[in-house]
Amino acid sequence: MSRIADFGYCFGKRVFSISKNLVMHIERRDFLSTLTMASAATLFSGNPLLASLAPKKEKLGIALVGLGYYSTDLLAPALQLTEKCYLAGIVTGTPEKAQTWKAKYKIPEKNIYNYQNFDKIADNPDIDIVYVVLPPSMHREFVVRAAKAGKHVFCEKPMAPSVADCEAMISACKTNKVKLAIGYRCQHDPNIQAYMKVAKEKKFGKVMMVNSAAGYLDNRTTHWKQNKKLGGGVMGDMGVYALQGARLATGEEPVSVTALASTTRPQIYNQVEETMMFMLDFPSGARAACQTSFGINMNHLQINYEKGWLKMEPHSGYSGNKGSMSDGTIINYPIQNQQAKQMDEDCLAIISGSELIAPGEEGLRDIRVVEAIYKSVETGKNVKI
Amino acid sequence: MSRIADFGYCFGKRVFSISKNLVMHIERRDFLSTLTMASAATLFSGNPLLASLAPKKEKLGIALVGLGYYSTDLLAPALQLTEKCYLAGIVTGTPEKAQTWKAKYKIPEKNIYNYQNFDKIADNPDIDIVYVVLPPSMHREFVVRAAKAGKHVFCEKPMAPSVADCEAMISACKTNKVKLAIGYRCQHDPNIQAYMKVAKEKKFGKVMMVNSAAGYLDNRTTHWKQNKKLGGGVMGDMGVYALQGARLATGEEPVSVTALASTTRPQIYNQVEETMMFMLDFPSGARAACQTSFGINMNHLQINYEKGWLKMEPHSGYSGNKGSMSDGTIINYPIQNQQAKQMDEDCLAIISGSELIAPGEEGLRDIRVVEAIYKSVETGKNVKI
């Protein structure tokens, strides 16, 4: 009863979904009759029994926080393709952007927020999920505020600049009984799942060595990626893909790391690293050599097992990830839109109350290693994780 | 005149090729009439003018020192295919092996030596070249003894366990005016030369990142490769291929290295490392991540340039090295026998007095890095080279 009590009561003609900072008012008539009404799924999420009984909301409303390149060029277009969610609102610090988006995507004025009035989103039943697409240094604040507003949260990678931030974000979402998914596209990609499966099923025996590289030539100079205070540096950005290449290829968490940071463009990369190379040890004895850079176009993964190999190129691209194995197996699943697939699957998990593919804990696993990598660079030594 | 004087005098009916420990007697009649006579090429090598005038010896006589697997299964068969040299003699500590080889390859008794009487090879005109195929710890001794015997020297890789050894070997060969070639197959392979050329000609701009791995599962337990005193450890053996992948791909010498040694079979690898991972920095800003292991089957190379990529797999095998480039170019030159090509080309360089493809100095370049790698493992830090 206590779990049910956490999630909602029928009370006369209204249903109150009660959590610490969330009171949603839903007309009973609407509650029973419509599948598109906001918060119905939210109301029942987290409780499998209730979820199975609850009317399913077909499309959850997403509010994008931060309207930079990734929101503009990738998430918003993807949200035109999604089946389980739609672009319901925006949160931006730039009024001009608000007007452009409002017109382009027919977003109601009431679903447009700025960073100051953002917390009022708690009262907006159109918004089920807040997707935080801000610079990493702002993730903690906005994830916590979204959680306190009773909204489920999607958070872009890197999850945050520190383990402490990640833990605070996970804790806030738990306390407020909302889900937290990290915007990891790759784990939703069947091409990536294919090599994760090889490790899990030990198709070629144990994983012995992984080579994983992810980078691109970034010619911007004043983006958050070049700014330390905003959570920049290649390690959290592209580096997480190189790291995931190793983590997902082994199915293990590394126990130690040795890392080297460097730059060939010190005039630009004077606050954060342009390139990071790191070597990981895993509990099974598997090892990985990973490289990431804002100065090098590269995206490849090679896994050498006891009795074979698997290679991917690209392995963490927005599209076209593909690979082959030593037994002749080809990995080449076409995906219409990675971001749409990611958001749809995360929404489905929220609607059905099932496990998220990449919850906050998965983001934390990466940041734990990222933090150790920076410590290794700082000390010039191998660092236990 | 002094150079000519170093190499030989016509003296009545005889030609004396004089260096510190070498006096070769050659009938003048034979000297003028035959092309297969031993030492004629030796006599004129090192002086382009004399070399061009000298009668060319078509086939130089090689004596293999050490009749282990590599001599038995690879070099001796290759010497049945060579056009510029032939198996003229053997040096072994095992009388039974001597008898087997004598019968199999019709080696005259006078061309068979043991480690004690080896120095008498100085008086044997059949032997132009001594090929040292012993455990690395014995390379210095036998290269120096061969040089003192006035013979050109081929030395298997790794050249020696230390830079000091390499320098002593180079010095001894210089002093005795004989050539020293390292038994590097790869530099003779047109598939490897293809990617060396890409770096040299900057076909895709600067080299940015190299991934290079070379290893195999070695299940032997008491070979010199597992024995520290004999110069074992994977780094000098397979590691040199991983290292060369980076050196030849960049066309540069690394300036610093960070390395990690490890083993998953401590019961076997308790004296030397089973696996070595290392990261290299090059003067141009290029970087490399290399891995080598006696526990992992792997042999791949990926080069990421400013404007493209090149990948090889295998990149340092005995045969079948092949690759592709981002512009669609395929690298796939068939080679009948790598070792035969290596020995023929080295002999041709000796006969013609031209530069060796992989002289002692090239071996030294690798060992200088290998020494820094061990220092990095010992100190746990990045080491300048």
Coordinates of C-alpha atoms in Angstrom, one line a residue, chain B residues 140-381:
Chain B
R140 CA 76.1 -9.0 -28.6
E141 CA 78.7 -11.7 -28.1
F142 CA 78.1 -13.4 -31.4
V143 CA 77.7 -10.2 -33.5
V144 CA 81.0 -8.9 -32.1
R145 CA 82.7 -12.3 -32.7
A146 CA 81.4 -12.4 -36.2
A147 CA 82.5 -8.8 -36.9
K148 CA 85.9 -9.6 -35.5
A149 CA 86.0 -12.6 -37.8
G150 CA 85.5 -10.2 -40.7
K151 CA 82.1 -11.4 -41.6
H152 CA 79.1 -9.3 -42.4
V153 CA 76.4 -9.9 -39.8
F154 CA 72.6 -10.4 -39.9
C155 CA 71.2 -10.3 -36.4
E156 CA 67.7 -11.4 -35.4
K157 CA 65.4 -9.1 -33.5
P158 CA 65.3 -7.9 -30.8
M159 CA 68.7 -6.6 -31.6
A160 CA 69.8 -6.9 -27.9
P161 CA 68.4 -6.5 -24.4
S162 CA 70.0 -3.0 -24.0
V163 CA 71.0 0.1 -25.8
A164 CA 74.6 -0.4 -24.6
D165 CA 74.7 -3.8 -26.3
C166 CA 73.3 -2.4 -29.5
E167 CA 75.9 0.4 -29.5
A168 CA 78.7 -2.1 -28.9
M169 CA 77.5 -4.3 -31.8
I170 CA 77.3 -1.4 -34.2
S171 CA 80.7 -0.2 -33.1
A172 CA 82.3 -3.6 -33.6
C173 CA 80.9 -3.9 -37.1
K174 CA 82.1 -0.4 -38.0
T175 CA 85.5 -1.1 -36.6
N176 CA 85.8 -4.3 -38.5
K177 CA 84.3 -2.7 -41.6
V178 CA 81.5 -5.2 -42.0
K179 CA 77.8 -4.6 -42.5
L180 CA 75.2 -5.2 -39.8
A181 CA 71.6 -5.8 -40.8
I182 CA 68.8 -6.5 -38.3
G183 CA 66.5 -9.4 -39.3
Y184 CA 63.5 -7.2 -39.7
R185 CA 61.2 -8.7 -42.3
C186 CA 58.7 -6.0 -42.3
Q187 CA 60.7 -3.1 -43.8
H188 CA 61.3 -5.4 -46.8
D189 CA 57.6 -6.0 -47.3
P190 CA 56.0 -3.8 -50.0
N191 CA 52.8 -3.9 -48.0
I192 CA 54.6 -2.2 -45.1
Q193 CA 56.5 0.1 -47.4
A194 CA 53.1 1.2 -48.8
Y195 CA 52.1 2.8 -45.5
M196 CA 55.6 4.1 -44.8
K197 CA 55.2 6.0 -48.2
V198 CA 51.8 7.5 -47.2
A199 CA 53.5 9.1 -44.2
K200 CA 56.5 10.3 -46.2
E201 CA 54.4 11.8 -49.0
K202 CA 51.7 13.1 -46.6
K203 CA 49.1 11.7 -48.9
F204 CA 46.4 12.3 -46.2
G205 CA 48.3 15.1 -44.4
K206 CA 49.9 14.6 -41.0
V207 CA 49.7 11.4 -39.0
M208 CA 47.5 12.0 -36.0
M209 CA 47.0 8.7 -34.2
V210 CA 48.3 5.2 -34.6
N211 CA 46.8 2.1 -33.1
S212 CA 49.2 -0.9 -33.4
A213 CA 48.9 -4.3 -31.9
A214 CA 51.0 -7.5 -32.4
G215 CA 50.7 -10.6 -30.3
Y216 CA 50.0 -14.3 -30.3
L217 CA 49.2 -17.0 -27.8
D218 CA 52.5 -18.6 -26.9
N219 CA 51.9 -21.7 -24.8
R220 CA 55.6 -22.5 -24.3
T221 CA 56.9 -22.2 -20.8
T222 CA 60.6 -22.6 -20.9
H223 CA 61.6 -20.8 -24.1
W224 CA 63.9 -17.9 -24.0
K225 CA 60.9 -15.7 -24.5
Q226 CA 59.8 -16.5 -20.9
N227 CA 63.3 -16.2 -19.6
K228 CA 64.6 -12.8 -18.4
K229 CA 68.3 -13.8 -18.5
L230 CA 68.1 -14.9 -22.1
G231 CA 66.5 -11.6 -23.1
G232 CA 62.9 -12.7 -23.0
G233 CA 59.7 -10.7 -22.5
V234 CA 57.1 -9.9 -25.1
M235 CA 58.3 -6.3 -25.6
G236 CA 61.5 -7.1 -27.5
D237 CA 59.9 -9.9 -29.4
M238 CA 56.4 -9.1 -30.7
G239 CA 56.5 -5.7 -29.1
V240 CA 59.0 -4.5 -31.6
Y241 CA 56.4 -5.1 -34.3
A242 CA 53.8 -3.1 -32.4
L243 CA 56.4 -0.4 -31.9
Q244 CA 57.4 -0.4 -35.6
G245 CA 53.8 -0.1 -36.5
A246 CA 53.9 3.3 -34.8
R247 CA 57.5 4.3 -35.9
L248 CA 57.0 3.3 -39.5
A249 CA 53.5 4.7 -39.7
T250 CA 54.7 8.1 -38.6
G251 CA 58.2 8.0 -40.0
E252 CA 59.3 9.6 -36.7
E253 CA 61.0 8.6 -33.5
P254 CA 59.0 8.8 -30.3
V255 CA 60.0 11.4 -27.7
S256 CA 58.2 9.9 -24.7
V257 CA 56.4 6.8 -23.6
T258 CA 54.0 5.6 -20.9
A259 CA 53.9 1.9 -20.5
L260 CA 52.0 -0.8 -18.5
A261 CA 53.2 -4.4 -18.1
S262 CA 50.9 -7.2 -17.0
T263 CA 50.2 -10.9 -17.1
T264 CA 47.2 -13.1 -16.8
R265 CA 49.5 -16.2 -16.5
P266 CA 51.8 -15.4 -13.6
Q267 CA 52.8 -19.1 -13.2
I268 CA 54.6 -18.8 -16.6
Y269 CA 55.3 -15.1 -16.9
N270 CA 57.0 -14.5 -13.5
Q271 CA 60.3 -13.2 -14.9
V272 CA 59.1 -11.2 -17.9
E273 CA 55.9 -9.5 -18.9
E274 CA 53.3 -11.4 -20.9
T275 CA 51.6 -8.2 -22.1
M276 CA 52.8 -4.7 -22.6
M277 CA 50.7 -1.7 -23.5
F278 CA 52.4 1.6 -24.3
M279 CA 51.5 5.1 -25.5
L280 CA 54.0 7.1 -27.5
D281 CA 54.3 10.8 -28.3
F282 CA 56.1 11.9 -31.5
P283 CA 57.7 15.2 -32.3
S284 CA 55.0 16.2 -34.9
G285 CA 52.3 15.8 -32.3
A286 CA 51.3 12.3 -33.6
R287 CA 50.6 9.8 -30.9
A288 CA 50.4 6.0 -30.8
A289 CA 48.7 3.4 -28.6
C290 CA 50.5 0.0 -28.9
Q291 CA 49.8 -3.4 -27.4
T292 CA 51.7 -6.6 -27.5
S293 CA 51.2 -9.9 -25.8
F294 CA 52.2 -13.5 -25.6
G295 CA 48.6 -14.2 -24.5
I296 CA 46.6 -12.6 -27.2
N297 CA 46.3 -13.3 -30.9
M298 CA 46.2 -9.9 -32.5
N299 CA 47.9 -8.2 -35.4
H300 CA 46.4 -4.9 -36.6
L301 CA 47.3 -1.4 -37.3
Q302 CA 45.2 1.7 -37.8
I303 CA 46.6 5.0 -38.8
N304 CA 44.4 8.1 -38.6
Y305 CA 45.7 11.1 -40.6
E306 CA 44.5 14.6 -40.9
K307 CA 42.4 13.7 -43.9
G308 CA 41.9 10.0 -44.0
W309 CA 42.9 6.7 -42.6
L310 CA 44.8 3.5 -43.4
K311 CA 44.4 0.2 -41.8
M312 CA 46.4 -3.0 -42.0
E313 CA 45.5 -6.5 -40.8
P314 CA 47.8 -8.3 -40.5
H315 CA 50.5 -5.7 -40.4
S316 CA 53.5 -7.7 -39.4
G317 CA 52.7 -11.3 -40.2
Y318 CA 55.0 -13.7 -42.0
S319 CA 52.7 -13.5 -45.0
G320 CA 49.4 -11.9 -46.1
N321 CA 50.0 -8.4 -44.7
K322 CA 47.4 -6.3 -46.4
G323 CA 45.4 -3.1 -45.9
S324 CA 43.2 -0.4 -47.2
M325 CA 43.0 3.4 -47.2
S326 CA 40.1 5.8 -46.9
D327 CA 40.4 6.7 -50.6
G328 CA 39.7 3.1 -51.6
T329 CA 43.3 2.2 -52.2
I330 CA 43.9 -1.5 -51.4
I331 CA 47.3 -2.7 -50.2
N332 CA 47.9 -6.3 -51.1
Y333 CA 51.2 -7.2 -52.6
P334 CA 51.8 -10.9 -52.7
I335 CA 55.2 -12.0 -51.4
Q336 CA 56.5 -15.5 -52.0
N337 CA 58.7 -15.6 -48.9
Q338 CA 59.4 -12.7 -46.6
Q339 CA 62.6 -14.1 -45.1
A340 CA 64.0 -14.8 -48.6
K341 CA 63.2 -11.3 -49.8
Q342 CA 64.8 -9.8 -46.6
M343 CA 68.0 -11.8 -47.0
D344 CA 68.2 -11.3 -50.8
E345 CA 67.8 -7.5 -50.4
D346 CA 70.3 -7.3 -47.6
C347 CA 72.8 -9.4 -49.7
L348 CA 72.2 -7.2 -52.7
A349 CA 73.0 -4.1 -50.5
I350 CA 76.2 -5.8 -49.4
I351 CA 77.1 -6.8 -52.9
S352 CA 76.4 -3.4 -54.4
G353 CA 77.6 -1.4 -51.5
S354 CA 74.3 0.4 -51.1
E355 CA 72.5 1.2 -47.9
L356 CA 70.9 -1.6 -45.9
I357 CA 67.1 -1.3 -45.4
A358 CA 67.3 -2.1 -41.7
P359 CA 70.9 -1.6 -40.4
G360 CA 72.0 -1.9 -36.8
E361 CA 71.0 1.7 -36.3
E362 CA 67.4 0.8 -37.0
G363 CA 67.6 -2.0 -34.4
L364 CA 69.0 0.5 -32.0
R365 CA 66.2 2.9 -32.5
D366 CA 63.7 0.2 -31.4
I367 CA 65.8 -0.9 -28.4
R368 CA 66.1 2.7 -27.3
V369 CA 62.3 2.9 -27.0
V370 CA 62.1 -0.6 -25.5
E371 CA 64.5 0.5 -22.8
A372 CA 62.4 3.6 -22.1
I373 CA 59.3 1.4 -22.0
Y374 CA 60.8 -0.8 -19.3
K375 CA 61.9 2.3 -17.4
S376 CA 58.3 3.6 -17.6
V377 CA 57.0 0.3 -16.2
E378 CA 59.6 0.4 -13.4
T379 CA 58.9 4.0 -12.4
G380 CA 55.2 4.0 -13.2
K381 CA 55.7 7.3 -15.0

